[in-house]
mmCIF file of C-alpha atoms in Angstrom:
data_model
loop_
_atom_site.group_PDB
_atom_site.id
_atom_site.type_symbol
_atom_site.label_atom_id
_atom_site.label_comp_id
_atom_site.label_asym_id
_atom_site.label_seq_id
_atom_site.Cartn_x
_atom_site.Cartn_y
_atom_site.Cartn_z
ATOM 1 C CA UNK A 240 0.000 0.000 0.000
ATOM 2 C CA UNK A 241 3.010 2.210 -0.687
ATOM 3 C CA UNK A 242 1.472 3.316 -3.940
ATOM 4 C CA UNK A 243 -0.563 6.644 -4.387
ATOM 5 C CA UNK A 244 -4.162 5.361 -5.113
ATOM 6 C CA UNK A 245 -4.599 6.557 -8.690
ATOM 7 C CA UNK A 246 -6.106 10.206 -8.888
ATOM 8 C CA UNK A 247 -10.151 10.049 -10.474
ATOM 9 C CA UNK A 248 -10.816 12.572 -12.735
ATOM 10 C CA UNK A 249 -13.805 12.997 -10.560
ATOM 11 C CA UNK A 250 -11.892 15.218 -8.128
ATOM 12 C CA UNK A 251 -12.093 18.114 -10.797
ATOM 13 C CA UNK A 252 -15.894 17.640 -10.586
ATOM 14 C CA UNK A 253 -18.578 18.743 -11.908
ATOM 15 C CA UNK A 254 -20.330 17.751 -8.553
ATOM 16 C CA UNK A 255 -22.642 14.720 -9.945
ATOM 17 C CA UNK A 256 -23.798 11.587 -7.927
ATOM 18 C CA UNK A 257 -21.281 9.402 -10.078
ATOM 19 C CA UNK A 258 -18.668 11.601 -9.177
ATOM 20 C CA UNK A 259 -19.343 11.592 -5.388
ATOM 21 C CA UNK A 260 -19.220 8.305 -5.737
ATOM 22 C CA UNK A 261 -15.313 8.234 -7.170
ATOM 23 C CA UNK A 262 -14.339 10.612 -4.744
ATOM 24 C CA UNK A 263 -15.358 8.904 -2.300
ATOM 25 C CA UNK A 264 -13.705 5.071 -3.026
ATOM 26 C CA UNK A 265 -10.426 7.405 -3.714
ATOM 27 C CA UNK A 266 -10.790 8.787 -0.311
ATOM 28 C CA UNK A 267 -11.408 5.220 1.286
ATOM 29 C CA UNK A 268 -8.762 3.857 -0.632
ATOM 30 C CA UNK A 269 -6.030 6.776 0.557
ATOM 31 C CA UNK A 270 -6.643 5.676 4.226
ATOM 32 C CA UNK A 271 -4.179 1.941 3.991
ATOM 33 C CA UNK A 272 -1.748 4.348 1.947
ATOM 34 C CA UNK A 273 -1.194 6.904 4.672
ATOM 35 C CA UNK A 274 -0.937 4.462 7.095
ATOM 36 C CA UNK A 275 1.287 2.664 4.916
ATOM 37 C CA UNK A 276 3.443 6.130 3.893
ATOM 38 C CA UNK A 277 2.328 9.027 6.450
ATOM 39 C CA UNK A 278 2.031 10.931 3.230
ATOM 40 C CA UNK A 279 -0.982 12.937 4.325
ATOM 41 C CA UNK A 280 -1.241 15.345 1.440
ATOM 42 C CA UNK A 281 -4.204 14.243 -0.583
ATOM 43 C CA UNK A 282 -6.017 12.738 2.636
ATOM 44 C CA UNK A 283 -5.701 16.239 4.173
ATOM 45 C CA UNK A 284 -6.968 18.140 0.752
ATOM 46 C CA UNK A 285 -10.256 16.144 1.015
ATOM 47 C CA UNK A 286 -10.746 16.015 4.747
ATOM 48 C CA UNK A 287 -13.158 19.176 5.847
ATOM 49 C CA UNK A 288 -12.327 21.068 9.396
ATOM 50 C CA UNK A 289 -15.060 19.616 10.757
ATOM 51 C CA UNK A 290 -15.010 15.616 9.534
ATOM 52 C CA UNK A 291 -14.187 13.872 12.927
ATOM 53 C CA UNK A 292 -13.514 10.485 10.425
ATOM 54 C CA UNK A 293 -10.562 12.644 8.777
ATOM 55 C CA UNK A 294 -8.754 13.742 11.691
ATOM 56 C CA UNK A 295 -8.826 10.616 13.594
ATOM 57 C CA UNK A 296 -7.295 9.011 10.443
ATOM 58 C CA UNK A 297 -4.745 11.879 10.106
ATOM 59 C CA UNK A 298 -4.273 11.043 13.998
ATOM 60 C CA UNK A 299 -3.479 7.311 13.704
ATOM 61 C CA UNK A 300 -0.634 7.826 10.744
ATOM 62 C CA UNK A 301 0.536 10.295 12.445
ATOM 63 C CA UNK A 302 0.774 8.423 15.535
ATOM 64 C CA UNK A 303 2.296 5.762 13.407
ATOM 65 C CA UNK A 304 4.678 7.336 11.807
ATOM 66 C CA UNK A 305 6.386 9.524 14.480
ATOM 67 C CA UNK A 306 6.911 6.000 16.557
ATOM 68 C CA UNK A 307 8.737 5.142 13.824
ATOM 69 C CA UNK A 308 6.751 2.485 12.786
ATOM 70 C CA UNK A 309 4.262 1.798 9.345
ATOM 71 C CA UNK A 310 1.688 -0.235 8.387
ATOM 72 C CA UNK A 311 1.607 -3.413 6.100
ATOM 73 C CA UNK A 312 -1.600 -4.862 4.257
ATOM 74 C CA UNK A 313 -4.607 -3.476 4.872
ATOM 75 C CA UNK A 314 -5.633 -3.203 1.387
ATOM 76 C CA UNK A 315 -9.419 -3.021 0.078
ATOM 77 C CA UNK A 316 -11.478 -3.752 -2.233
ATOM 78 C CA UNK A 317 -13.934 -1.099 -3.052
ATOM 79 C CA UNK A 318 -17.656 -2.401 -4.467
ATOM 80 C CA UNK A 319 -20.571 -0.706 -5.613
ATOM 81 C CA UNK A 320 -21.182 2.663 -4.178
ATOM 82 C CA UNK A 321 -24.510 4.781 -4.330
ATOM 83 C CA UNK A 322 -24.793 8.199 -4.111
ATOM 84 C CA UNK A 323 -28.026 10.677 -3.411
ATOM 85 C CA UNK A 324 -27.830 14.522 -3.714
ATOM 86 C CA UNK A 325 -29.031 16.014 0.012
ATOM 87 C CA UNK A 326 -31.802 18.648 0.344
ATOM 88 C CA UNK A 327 -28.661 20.812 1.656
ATOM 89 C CA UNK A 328 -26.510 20.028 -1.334
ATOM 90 C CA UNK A 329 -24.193 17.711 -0.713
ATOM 91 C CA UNK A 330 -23.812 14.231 -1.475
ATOM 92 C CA UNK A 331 -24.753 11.054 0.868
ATOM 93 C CA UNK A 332 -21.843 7.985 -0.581
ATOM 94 C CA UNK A 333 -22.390 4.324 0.529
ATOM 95 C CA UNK A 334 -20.155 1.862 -0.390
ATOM 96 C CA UNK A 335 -19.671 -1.736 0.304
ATOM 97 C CA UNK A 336 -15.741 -2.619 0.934
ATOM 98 C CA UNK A 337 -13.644 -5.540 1.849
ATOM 99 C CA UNK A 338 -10.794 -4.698 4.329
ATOM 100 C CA UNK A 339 -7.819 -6.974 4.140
ATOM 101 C CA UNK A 340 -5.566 -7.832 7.247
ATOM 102 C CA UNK A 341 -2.744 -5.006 8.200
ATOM 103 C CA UNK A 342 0.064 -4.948 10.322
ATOM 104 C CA UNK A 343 2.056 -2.100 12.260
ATOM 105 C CA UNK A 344 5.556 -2.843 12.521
ATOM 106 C CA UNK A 345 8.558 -1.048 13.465
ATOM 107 C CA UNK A 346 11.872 0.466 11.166
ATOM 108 C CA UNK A 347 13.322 -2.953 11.846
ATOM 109 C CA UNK A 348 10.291 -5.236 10.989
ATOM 110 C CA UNK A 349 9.104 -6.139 14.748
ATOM 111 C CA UNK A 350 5.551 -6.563 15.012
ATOM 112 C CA UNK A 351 4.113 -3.998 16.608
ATOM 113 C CA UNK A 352 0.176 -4.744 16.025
ATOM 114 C CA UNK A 353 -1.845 -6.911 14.490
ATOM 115 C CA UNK A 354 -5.299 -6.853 12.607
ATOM 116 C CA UNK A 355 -5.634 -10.208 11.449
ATOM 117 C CA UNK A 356 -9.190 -10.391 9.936
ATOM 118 C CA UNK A 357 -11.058 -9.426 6.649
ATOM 119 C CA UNK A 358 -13.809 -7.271 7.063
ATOM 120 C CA UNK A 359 -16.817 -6.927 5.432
ATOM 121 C CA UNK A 360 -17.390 -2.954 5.750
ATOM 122 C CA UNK A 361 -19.832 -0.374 4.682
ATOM 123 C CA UNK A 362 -18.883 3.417 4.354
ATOM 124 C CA UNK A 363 -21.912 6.031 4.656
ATOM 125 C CA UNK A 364 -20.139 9.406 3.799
ATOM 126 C CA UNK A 365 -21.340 12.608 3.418
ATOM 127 C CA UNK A 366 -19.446 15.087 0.556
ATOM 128 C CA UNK A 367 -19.731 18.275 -0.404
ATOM 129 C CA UNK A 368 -18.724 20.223 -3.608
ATOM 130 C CA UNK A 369 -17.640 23.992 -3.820
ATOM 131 C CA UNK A 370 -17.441 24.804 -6.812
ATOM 132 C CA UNK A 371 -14.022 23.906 -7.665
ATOM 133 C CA UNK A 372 -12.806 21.151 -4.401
ATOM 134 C CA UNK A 373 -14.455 17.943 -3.295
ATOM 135 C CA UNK A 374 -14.685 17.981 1.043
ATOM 136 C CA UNK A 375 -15.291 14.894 2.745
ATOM 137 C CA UNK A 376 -17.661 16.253 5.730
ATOM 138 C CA UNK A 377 -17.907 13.023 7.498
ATOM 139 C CA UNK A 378 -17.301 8.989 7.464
ATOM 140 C CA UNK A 379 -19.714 6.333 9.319
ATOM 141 C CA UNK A 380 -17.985 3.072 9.322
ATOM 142 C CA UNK A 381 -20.032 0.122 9.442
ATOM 143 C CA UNK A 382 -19.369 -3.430 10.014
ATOM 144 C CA UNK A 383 -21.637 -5.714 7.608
ATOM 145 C CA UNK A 384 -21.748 -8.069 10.682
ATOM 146 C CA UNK A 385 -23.009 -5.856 12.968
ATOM 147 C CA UNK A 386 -25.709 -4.786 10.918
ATOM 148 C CA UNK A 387 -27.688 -7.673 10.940
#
């Protein structure tokens, strides 16, 4: 996961429910990468001031990171997403995803935590378009296990 997710077009808008929808897998896929790099630039060009979601990922690389350490695995697989356009104007995303195990280890390889299982997720997130920037305003992540 020490690979960029590709860029969508998407994130140069125009803000349509497809779009959202791109944005919104990119932004799902970016979290294994900073964990993975600490490269935070792209996660923190999406994440609004107010997304709780955003800063506790920015939180947990950075975490990461300045103990030296980096994450392994933890890729996903990104499925179907849906997207509605909100009464306020912005965009309600859900997508189905399958999180892979990760690992945090250490500079010289040492576990330092473990995550063993694949997950069966669901992302509900809400984004909003300016004009000219995709924001994502907030993350709900759902376990498909504990919803039924």
């Amino acid at each position: 996961m020490t690979v960029e997710p590709e860029r969508p077009e998407a994130l140069q808008g125009p803000a349509t429910e497809e779009n959202a929808v791109a944005v919104a897998k990119y932004h799902l896929a970016l979290y294994s990468y900073i964990v993975a790099t600490g490269d935070l630039e792209q996660w923190d060009s999406l994440a609004a001031k107010g997304c709780r979601y955003c800063a506790s990922g920015r939180e947990v690389a950075v975490a990461i990171h300045e103990a030296g350490n980096h994450g392994v695995g933890g890729a996903v697989d990104l499925h179907a997403g849906t997207a509605t356009l909100d009464d306020d104007g912005t965009f309600l995303v859900d997508i189905a995803f399958t999180e892979y195990p990760s690992q945090t280890v250490s500079a010289d390889g040492a576990l330092v935590e473990d995550f063993p299982d694949t997950s069966e997720m669901k992302a509900t997130m809400r984004l909003s378009w300016s004009g000219s920037k995709w924001k994502v305003e907030g993350v709900q992540i759902d376990d498909f296990d504990e919803q039924q």
